[in-house]
PDB file of C-alpha atoms and ligand atoms in Angstrom:
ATOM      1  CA  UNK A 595     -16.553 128.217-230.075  1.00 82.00           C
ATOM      2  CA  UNK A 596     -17.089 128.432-226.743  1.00 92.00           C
ATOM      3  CA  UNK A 597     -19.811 127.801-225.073  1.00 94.00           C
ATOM      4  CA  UNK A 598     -21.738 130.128-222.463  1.00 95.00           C
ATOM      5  CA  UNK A 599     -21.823 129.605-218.845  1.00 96.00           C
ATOM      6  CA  UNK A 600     -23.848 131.202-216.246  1.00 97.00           C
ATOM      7  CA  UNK A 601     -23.518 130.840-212.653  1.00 98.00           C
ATOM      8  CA  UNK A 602     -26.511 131.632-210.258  1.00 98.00           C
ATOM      9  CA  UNK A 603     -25.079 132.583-207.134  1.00 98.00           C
ATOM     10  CA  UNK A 604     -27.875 132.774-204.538  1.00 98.00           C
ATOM     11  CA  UNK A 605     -25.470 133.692-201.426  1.00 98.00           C
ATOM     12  CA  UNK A 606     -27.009 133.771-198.362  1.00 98.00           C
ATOM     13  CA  UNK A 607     -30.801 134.001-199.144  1.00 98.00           C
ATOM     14  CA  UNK A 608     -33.716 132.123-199.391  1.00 98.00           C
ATOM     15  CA  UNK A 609     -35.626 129.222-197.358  1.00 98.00           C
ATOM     16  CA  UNK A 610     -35.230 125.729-197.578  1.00 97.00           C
ATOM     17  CA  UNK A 611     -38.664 125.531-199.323  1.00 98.00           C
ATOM     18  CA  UNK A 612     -37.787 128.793-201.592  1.00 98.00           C
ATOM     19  CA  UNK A 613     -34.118 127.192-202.857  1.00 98.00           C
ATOM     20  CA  UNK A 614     -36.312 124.037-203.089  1.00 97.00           C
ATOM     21  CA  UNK A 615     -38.985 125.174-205.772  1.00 97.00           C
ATOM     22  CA  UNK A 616     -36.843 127.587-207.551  1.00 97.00           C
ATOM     23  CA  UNK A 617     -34.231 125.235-208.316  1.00 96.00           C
ATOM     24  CA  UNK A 618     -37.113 122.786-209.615  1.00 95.00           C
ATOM     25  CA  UNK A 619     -38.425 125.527-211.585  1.00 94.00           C
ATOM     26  CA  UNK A 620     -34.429 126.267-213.309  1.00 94.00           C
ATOM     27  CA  UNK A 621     -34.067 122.098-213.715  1.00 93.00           C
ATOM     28  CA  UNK A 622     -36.859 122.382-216.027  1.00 88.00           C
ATOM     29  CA  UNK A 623     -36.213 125.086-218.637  1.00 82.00           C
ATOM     30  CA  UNK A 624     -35.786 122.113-221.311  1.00 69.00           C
ATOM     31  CA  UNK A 625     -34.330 123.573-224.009  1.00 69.00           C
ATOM     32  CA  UNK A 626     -33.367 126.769-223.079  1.00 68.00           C
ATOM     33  CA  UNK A 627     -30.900 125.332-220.640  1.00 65.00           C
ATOM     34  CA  UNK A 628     -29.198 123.071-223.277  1.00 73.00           C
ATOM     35  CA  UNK A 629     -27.356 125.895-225.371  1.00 84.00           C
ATOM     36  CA  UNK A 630     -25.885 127.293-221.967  1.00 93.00           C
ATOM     37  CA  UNK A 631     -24.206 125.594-218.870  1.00 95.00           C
ATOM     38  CA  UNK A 632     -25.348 126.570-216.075  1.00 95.00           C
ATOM     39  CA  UNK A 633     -24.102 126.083-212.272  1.00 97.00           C
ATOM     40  CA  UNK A 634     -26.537 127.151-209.025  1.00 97.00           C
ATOM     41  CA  UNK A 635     -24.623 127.989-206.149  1.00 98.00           C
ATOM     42  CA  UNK A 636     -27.086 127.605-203.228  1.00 98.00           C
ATOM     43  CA  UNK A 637     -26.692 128.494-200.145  1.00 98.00           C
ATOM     44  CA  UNK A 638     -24.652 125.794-198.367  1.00 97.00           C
ATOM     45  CA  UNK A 639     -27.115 123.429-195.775  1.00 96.00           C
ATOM     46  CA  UNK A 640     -29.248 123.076-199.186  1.00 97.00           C
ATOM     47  CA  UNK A 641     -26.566 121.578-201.079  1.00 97.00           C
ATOM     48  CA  UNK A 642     -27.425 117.582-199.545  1.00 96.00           C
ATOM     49  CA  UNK A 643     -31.139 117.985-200.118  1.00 95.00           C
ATOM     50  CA  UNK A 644     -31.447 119.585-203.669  1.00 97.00           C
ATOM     51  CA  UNK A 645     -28.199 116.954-205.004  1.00 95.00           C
ATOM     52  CA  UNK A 646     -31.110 114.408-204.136  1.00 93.00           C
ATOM     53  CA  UNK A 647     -33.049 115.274-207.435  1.00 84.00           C
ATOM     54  CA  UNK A 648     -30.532 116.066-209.454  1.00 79.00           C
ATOM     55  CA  UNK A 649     -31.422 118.975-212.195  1.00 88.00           C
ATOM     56  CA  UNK A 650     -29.129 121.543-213.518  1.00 93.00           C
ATOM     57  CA  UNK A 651     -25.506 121.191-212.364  1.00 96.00           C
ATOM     58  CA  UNK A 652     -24.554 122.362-208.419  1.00 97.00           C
ATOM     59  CA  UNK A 653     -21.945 124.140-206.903  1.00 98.00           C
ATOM     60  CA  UNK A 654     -20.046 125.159-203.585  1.00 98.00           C
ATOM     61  CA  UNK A 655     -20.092 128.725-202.791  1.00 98.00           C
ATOM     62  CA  UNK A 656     -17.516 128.483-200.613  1.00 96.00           C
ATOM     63  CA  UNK A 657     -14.537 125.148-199.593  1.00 96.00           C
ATOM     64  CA  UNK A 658     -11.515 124.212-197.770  1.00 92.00           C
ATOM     65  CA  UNK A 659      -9.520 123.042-200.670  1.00 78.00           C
ATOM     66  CA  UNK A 660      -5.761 122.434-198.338  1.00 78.00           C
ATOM     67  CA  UNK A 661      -7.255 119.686-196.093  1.00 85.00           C
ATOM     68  CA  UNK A 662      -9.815 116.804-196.976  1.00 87.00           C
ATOM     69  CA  UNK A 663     -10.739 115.742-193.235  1.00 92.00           C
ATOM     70  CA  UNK A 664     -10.046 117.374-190.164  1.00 93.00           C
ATOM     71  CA  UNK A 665     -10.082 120.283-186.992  1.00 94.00           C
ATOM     72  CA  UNK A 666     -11.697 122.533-189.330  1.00 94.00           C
ATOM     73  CA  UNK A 667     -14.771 123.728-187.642  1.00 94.00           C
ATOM     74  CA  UNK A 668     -17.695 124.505-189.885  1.00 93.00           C
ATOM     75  CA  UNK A 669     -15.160 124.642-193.084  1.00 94.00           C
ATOM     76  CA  UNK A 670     -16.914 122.167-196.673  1.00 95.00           C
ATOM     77  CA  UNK A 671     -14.266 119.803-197.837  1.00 96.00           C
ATOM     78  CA  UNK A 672     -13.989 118.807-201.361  1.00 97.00           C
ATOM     79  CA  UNK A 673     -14.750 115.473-200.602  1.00 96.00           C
ATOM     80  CA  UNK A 674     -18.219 116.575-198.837  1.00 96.00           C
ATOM     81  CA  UNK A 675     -18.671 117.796-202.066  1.00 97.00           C
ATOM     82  CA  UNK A 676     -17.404 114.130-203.956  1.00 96.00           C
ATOM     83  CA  UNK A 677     -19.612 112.393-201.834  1.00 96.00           C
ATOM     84  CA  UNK A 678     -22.909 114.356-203.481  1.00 96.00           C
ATOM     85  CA  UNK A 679     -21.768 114.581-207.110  1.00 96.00           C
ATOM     86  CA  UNK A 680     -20.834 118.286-207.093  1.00 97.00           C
ATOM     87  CA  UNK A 681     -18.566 119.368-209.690  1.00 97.00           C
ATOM     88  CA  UNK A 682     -17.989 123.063-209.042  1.00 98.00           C
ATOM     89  CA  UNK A 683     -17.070 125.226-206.254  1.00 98.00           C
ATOM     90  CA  UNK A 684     -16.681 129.108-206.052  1.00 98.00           C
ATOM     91  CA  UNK A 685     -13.325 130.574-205.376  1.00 97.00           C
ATOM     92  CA  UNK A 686     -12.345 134.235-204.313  1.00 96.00           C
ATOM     93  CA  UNK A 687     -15.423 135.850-204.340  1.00 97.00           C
ATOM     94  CA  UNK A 688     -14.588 139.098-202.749  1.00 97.00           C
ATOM     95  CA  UNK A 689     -17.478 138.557-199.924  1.00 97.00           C
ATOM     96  CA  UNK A 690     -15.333 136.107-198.834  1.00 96.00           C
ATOM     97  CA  UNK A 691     -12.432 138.474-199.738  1.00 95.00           C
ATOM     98  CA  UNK A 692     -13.629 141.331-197.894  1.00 95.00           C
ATOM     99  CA  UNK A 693     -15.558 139.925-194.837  1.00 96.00           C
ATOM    100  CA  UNK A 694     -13.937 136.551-194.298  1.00 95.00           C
ATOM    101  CA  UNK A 695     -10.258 137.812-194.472  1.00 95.00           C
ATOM    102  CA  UNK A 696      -9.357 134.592-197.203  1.00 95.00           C
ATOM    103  CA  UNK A 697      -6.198 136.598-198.753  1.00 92.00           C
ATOM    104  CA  UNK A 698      -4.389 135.800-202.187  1.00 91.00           C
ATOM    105  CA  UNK A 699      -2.632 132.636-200.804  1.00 90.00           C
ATOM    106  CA  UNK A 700      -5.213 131.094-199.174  1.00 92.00           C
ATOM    107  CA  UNK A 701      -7.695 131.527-202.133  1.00 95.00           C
ATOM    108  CA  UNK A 702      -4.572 130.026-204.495  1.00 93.00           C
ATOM    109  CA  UNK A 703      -4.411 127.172-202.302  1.00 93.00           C
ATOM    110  CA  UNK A 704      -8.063 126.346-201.822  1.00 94.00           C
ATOM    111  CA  UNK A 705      -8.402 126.588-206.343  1.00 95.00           C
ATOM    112  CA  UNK A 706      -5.451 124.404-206.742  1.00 94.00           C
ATOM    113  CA  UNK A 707      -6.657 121.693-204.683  1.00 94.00           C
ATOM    114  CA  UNK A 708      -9.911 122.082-206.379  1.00 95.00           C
ATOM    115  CA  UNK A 709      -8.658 121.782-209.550  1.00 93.00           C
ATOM    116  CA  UNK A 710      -6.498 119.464-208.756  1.00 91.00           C
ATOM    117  CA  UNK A 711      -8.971 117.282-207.529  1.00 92.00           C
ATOM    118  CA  UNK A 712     -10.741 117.783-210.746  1.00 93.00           C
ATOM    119  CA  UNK A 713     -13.589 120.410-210.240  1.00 96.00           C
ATOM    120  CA  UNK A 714     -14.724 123.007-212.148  1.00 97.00           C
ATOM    121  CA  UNK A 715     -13.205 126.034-210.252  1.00 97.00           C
ATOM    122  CA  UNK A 716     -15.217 129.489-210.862  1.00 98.00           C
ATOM    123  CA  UNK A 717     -12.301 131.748-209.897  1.00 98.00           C
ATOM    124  CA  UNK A 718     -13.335 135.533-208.552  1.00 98.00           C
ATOM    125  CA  UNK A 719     -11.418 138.798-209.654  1.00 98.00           C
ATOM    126  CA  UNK A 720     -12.200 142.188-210.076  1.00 98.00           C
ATOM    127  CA  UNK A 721     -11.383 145.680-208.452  1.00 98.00           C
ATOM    128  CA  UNK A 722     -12.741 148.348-205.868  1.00 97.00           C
ATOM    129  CA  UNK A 723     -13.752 151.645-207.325  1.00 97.00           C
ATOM    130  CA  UNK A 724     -11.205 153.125-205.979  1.00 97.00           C
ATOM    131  CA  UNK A 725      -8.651 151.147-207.831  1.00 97.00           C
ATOM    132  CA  UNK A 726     -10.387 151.398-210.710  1.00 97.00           C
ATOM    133  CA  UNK A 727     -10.359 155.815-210.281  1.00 96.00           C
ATOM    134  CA  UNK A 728      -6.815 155.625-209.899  1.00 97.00           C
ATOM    135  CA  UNK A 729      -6.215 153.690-213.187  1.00 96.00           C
ATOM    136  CA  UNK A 730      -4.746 150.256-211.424  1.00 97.00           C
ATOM    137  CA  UNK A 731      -7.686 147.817-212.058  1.00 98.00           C
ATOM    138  CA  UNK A 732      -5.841 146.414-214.970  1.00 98.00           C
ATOM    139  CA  UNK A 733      -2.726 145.520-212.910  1.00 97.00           C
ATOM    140  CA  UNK A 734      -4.828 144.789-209.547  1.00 97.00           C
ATOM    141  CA  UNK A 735      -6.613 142.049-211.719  1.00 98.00           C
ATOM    142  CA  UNK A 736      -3.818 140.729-213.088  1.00 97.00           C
ATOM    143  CA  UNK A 737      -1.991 139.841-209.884  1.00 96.00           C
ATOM    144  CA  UNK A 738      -5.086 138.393-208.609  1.00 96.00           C
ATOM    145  CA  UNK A 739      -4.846 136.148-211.504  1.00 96.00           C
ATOM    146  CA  UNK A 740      -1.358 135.778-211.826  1.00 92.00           C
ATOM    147  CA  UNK A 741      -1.239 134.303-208.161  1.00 90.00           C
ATOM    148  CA  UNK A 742      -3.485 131.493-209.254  1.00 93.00           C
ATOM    149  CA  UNK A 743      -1.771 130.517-212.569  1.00 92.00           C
ATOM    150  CA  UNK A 744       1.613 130.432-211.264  1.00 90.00           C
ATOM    151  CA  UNK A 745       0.399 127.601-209.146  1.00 87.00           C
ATOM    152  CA  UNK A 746      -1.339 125.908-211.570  1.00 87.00           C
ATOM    153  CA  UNK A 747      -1.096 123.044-213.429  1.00 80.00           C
ATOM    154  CA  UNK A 748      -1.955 123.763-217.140  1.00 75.00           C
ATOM    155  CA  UNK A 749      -3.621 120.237-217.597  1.00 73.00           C
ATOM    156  CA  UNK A 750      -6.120 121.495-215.316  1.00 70.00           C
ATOM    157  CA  UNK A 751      -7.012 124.708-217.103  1.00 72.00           C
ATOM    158  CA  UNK A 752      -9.820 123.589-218.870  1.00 76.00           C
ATOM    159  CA  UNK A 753     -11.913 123.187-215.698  1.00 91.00           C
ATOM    160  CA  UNK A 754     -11.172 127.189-215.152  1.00 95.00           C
ATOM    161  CA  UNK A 755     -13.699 129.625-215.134  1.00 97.00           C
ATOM    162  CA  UNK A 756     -12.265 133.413-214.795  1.00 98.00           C
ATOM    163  CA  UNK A 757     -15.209 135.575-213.236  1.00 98.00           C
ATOM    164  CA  UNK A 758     -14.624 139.265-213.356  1.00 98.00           C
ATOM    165  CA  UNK A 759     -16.270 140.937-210.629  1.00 98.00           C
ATOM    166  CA  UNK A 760     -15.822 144.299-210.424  1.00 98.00           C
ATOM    167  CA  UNK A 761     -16.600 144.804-206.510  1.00 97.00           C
ATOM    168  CA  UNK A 762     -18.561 148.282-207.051  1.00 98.00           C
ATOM    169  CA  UNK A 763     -20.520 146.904-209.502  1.00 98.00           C
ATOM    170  CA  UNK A 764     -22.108 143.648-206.999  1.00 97.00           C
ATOM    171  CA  UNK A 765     -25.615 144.450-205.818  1.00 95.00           C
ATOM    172  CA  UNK A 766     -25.262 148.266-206.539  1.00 97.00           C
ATOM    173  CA  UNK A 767     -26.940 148.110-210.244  1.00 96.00           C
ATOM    174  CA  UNK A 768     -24.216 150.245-211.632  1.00 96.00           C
ATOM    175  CA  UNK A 769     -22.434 148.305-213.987  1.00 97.00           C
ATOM    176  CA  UNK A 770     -18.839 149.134-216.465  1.00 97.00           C
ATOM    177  CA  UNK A 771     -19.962 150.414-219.530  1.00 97.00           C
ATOM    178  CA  UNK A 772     -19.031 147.847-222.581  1.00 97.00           C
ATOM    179  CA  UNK A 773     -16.018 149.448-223.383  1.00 97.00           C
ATOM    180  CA  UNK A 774     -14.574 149.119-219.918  1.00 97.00           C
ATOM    181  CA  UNK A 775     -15.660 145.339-219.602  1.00 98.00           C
ATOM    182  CA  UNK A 776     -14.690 144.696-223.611  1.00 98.00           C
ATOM    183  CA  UNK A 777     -11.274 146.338-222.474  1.00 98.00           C
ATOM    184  CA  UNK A 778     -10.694 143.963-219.405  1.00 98.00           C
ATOM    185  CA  UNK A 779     -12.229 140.508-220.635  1.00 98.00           C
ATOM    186  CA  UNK A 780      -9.479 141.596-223.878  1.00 98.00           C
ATOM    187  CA  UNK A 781      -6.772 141.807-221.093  1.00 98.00           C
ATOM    188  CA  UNK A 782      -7.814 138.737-218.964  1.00 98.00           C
ATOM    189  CA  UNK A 783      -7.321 136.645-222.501  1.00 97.00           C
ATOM    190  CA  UNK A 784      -3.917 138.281-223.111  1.00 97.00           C
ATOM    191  CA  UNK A 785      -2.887 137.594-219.746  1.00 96.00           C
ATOM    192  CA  UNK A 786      -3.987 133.748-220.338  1.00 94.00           C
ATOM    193  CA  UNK A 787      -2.153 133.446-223.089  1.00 93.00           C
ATOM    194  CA  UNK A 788       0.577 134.858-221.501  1.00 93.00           C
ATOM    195  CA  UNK A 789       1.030 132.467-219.087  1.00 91.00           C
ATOM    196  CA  UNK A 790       0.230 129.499-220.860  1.00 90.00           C
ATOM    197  CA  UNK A 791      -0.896 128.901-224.677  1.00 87.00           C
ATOM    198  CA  UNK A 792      -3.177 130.482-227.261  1.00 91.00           C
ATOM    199  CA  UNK A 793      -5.332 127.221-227.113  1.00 89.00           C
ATOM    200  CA  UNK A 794      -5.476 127.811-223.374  1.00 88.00           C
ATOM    201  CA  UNK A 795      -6.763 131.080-224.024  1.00 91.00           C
ATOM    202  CA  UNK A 796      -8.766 130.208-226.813  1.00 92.00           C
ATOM    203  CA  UNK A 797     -10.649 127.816-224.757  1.00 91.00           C
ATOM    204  CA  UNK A 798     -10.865 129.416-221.158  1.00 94.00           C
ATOM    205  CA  UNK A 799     -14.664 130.960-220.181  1.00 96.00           C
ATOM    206  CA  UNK A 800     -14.072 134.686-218.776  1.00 98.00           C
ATOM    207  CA  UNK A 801     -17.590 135.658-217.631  1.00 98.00           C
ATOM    208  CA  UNK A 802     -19.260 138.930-216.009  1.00 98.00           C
ATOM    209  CA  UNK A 803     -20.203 139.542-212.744  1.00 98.00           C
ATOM    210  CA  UNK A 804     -22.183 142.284-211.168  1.00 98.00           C
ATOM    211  CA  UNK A 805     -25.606 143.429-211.530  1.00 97.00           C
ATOM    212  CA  UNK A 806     -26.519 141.005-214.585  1.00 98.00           C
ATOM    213  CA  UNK A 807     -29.746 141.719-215.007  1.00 97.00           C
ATOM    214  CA  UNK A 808     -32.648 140.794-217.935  1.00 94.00           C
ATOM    215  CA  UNK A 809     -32.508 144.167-218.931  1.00 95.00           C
ATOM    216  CA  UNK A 810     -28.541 144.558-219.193  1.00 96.00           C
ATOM    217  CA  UNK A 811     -27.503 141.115-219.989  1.00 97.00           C
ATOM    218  CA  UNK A 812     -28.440 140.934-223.696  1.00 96.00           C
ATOM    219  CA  UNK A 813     -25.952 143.070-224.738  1.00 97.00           C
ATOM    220  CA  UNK A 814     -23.282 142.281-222.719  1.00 97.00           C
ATOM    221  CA  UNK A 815     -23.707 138.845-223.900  1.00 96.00           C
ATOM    222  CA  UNK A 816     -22.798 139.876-227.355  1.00 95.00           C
ATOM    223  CA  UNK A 817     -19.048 141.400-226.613  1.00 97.00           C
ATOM    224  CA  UNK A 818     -16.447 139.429-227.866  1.00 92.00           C
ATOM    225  CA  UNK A 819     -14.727 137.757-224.322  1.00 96.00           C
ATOM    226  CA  UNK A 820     -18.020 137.415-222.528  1.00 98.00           C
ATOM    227  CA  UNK A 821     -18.471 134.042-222.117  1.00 97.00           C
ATOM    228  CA  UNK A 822     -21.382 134.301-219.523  1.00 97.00           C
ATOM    229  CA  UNK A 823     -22.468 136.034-216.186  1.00 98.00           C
ATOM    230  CA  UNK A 824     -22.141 135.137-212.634  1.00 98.00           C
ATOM    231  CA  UNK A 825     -25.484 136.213-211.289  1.00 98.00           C
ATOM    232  CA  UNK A 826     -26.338 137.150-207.558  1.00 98.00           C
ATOM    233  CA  UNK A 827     -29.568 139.059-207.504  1.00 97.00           C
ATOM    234  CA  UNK A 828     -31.224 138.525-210.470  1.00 98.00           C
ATOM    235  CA  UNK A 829     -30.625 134.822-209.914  1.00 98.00           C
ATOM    236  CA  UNK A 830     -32.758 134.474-207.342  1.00 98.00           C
ATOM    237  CA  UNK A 831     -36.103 135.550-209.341  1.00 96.00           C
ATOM    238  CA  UNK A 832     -37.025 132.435-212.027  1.00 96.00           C
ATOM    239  CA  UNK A 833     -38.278 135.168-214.690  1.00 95.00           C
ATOM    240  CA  UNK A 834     -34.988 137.497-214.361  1.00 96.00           C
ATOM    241  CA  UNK A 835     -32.655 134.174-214.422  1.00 96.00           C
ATOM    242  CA  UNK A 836     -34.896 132.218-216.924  1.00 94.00           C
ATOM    243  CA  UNK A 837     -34.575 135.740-219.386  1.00 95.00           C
ATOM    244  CA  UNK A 838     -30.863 135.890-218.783  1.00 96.00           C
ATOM    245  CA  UNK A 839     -30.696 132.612-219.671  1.00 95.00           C
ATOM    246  CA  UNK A 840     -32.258 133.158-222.653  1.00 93.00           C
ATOM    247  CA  UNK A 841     -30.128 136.116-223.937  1.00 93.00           C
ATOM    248  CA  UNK A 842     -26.700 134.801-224.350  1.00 91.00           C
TER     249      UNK A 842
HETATM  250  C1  PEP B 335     -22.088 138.305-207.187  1.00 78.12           C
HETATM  251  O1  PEP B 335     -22.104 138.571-205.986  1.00 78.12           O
HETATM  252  O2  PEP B 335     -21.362 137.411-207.634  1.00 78.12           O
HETATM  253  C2  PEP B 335     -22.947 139.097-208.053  1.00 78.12           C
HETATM  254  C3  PEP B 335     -22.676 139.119-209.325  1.00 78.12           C
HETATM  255  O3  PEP B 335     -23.973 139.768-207.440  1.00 78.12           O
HETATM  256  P1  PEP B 335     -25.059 140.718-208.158  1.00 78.12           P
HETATM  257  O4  PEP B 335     -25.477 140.049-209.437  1.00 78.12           O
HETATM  258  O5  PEP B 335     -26.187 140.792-207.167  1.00 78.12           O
HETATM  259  O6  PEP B 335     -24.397 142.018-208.396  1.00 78.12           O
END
């Protein structure tokens, strides 16, 4: 059984003071945080300050996985990230796809390293609408994937978390119906086991990203290869995140 996972990715929003109370306020959902894990993402100068009272587990939105020091100007290294106690980074989100140019190799290289240097690595796929119109999504998502796991070390799969992102569906409220995200979370587990082993597929989280909301996230929560959302918006409200929490 595998257990749910939620990622609140808060992007580039909020004030010191805001990313300061709300992450109090997510540290201290007793109970309800127990049956799920769950990873904030803040945005990146906060990182330092809210590792200092450790609550509910942080992550990187963004690293430079090649490199550890070095002429990298205003890059994160993994071990910046050592140094505080965070576990997780972000990988491939297709912000950074999109506006920051990181192509297929460069986001391979920065999750290896990751992995490698024993993170939990929440790795971003998903397609554009129009790949999706034209009947490709399938394929586009697998060689997204496919240039990660060829690279990989299986030993280090268990610290993978496949987020699938379909890029029309972040911030835009329209999300795939169930049957189109039932049909690709199916597809990202075949494609696992394809590459390595049914207990590697068994055991890898695929989660859902892209306009999780309270209202939406019930339901998705209950198809078979959902093991979770990544959350942008809705994360960044306690009540929306605190109800999404509570429906998986
Ligand atoms: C995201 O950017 O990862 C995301 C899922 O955003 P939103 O929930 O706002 O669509």
């Amino acid at each position: 059984m595998r257990k749910k996972i939620i990622g609140a990715n808060w992007k580039m929003n909020l004030s010191r003071l805001e990313a300061e109370s709300l992450y109090h306020e997510i540290s201290n959902l007793g109970e309800l945080n127990e049956h799920v894990d769950l990873v904030v993402f803040p945005p990146q100068p906060f990182l330092g300050l809210l590792s200092l009272n450790a609550g509910v587990a942080l992550g990187a939105q963004n690293v430079y996985g090649p490199e550890i020091f070095g002429a990298y100007t205003g890059e994160t290294s993994l071990q910046h990230l050592i140094d505080l106690h965070i576990q997780n980074v972000l990988i491939g989100h297709s912000e950074r796809r999109l506006y920051f140019n990181e192509h297929s190799d460069f986001i391979g290289a920065k999750a290896i390293a990751a992995l490698n240097g024993g993170f939990q690595v929440f790795f971003c796929c998903g397609e554009s609408m129009e790949i999706r119109e034209n009947g490709t999504a399938a394929s586009w998502v697998e060689a997204q994937l496919t240039s990660l796991f060829e690279q990989m070390d299986p030993k280090s799969c268990s610290a993978l978390v496949i987020a699938y992102e379909p890029i029309w569906a972040i911030g835009t409220g329209k999300v795939p119906s169930m049957d189109e995200i039932t049909e690709m979370h199916g597809f990202i587990r075949g494609l696992c086991e394809q590459y390595f082993d049914t207990p590697f597929a068994d055991a890898i989280r695929i989660i859902y990203g892209g306009s999780c909301t309270a209202n939406n996230a019930r339901a998705m929560a209950q198809l078979p290869n959902v093991d979770g959302f990544l959350v942008g918006g809705a994360s960044l409200s306690y009540s929306s995140i605190q109800e999404i929490i509570a429906s998986v």
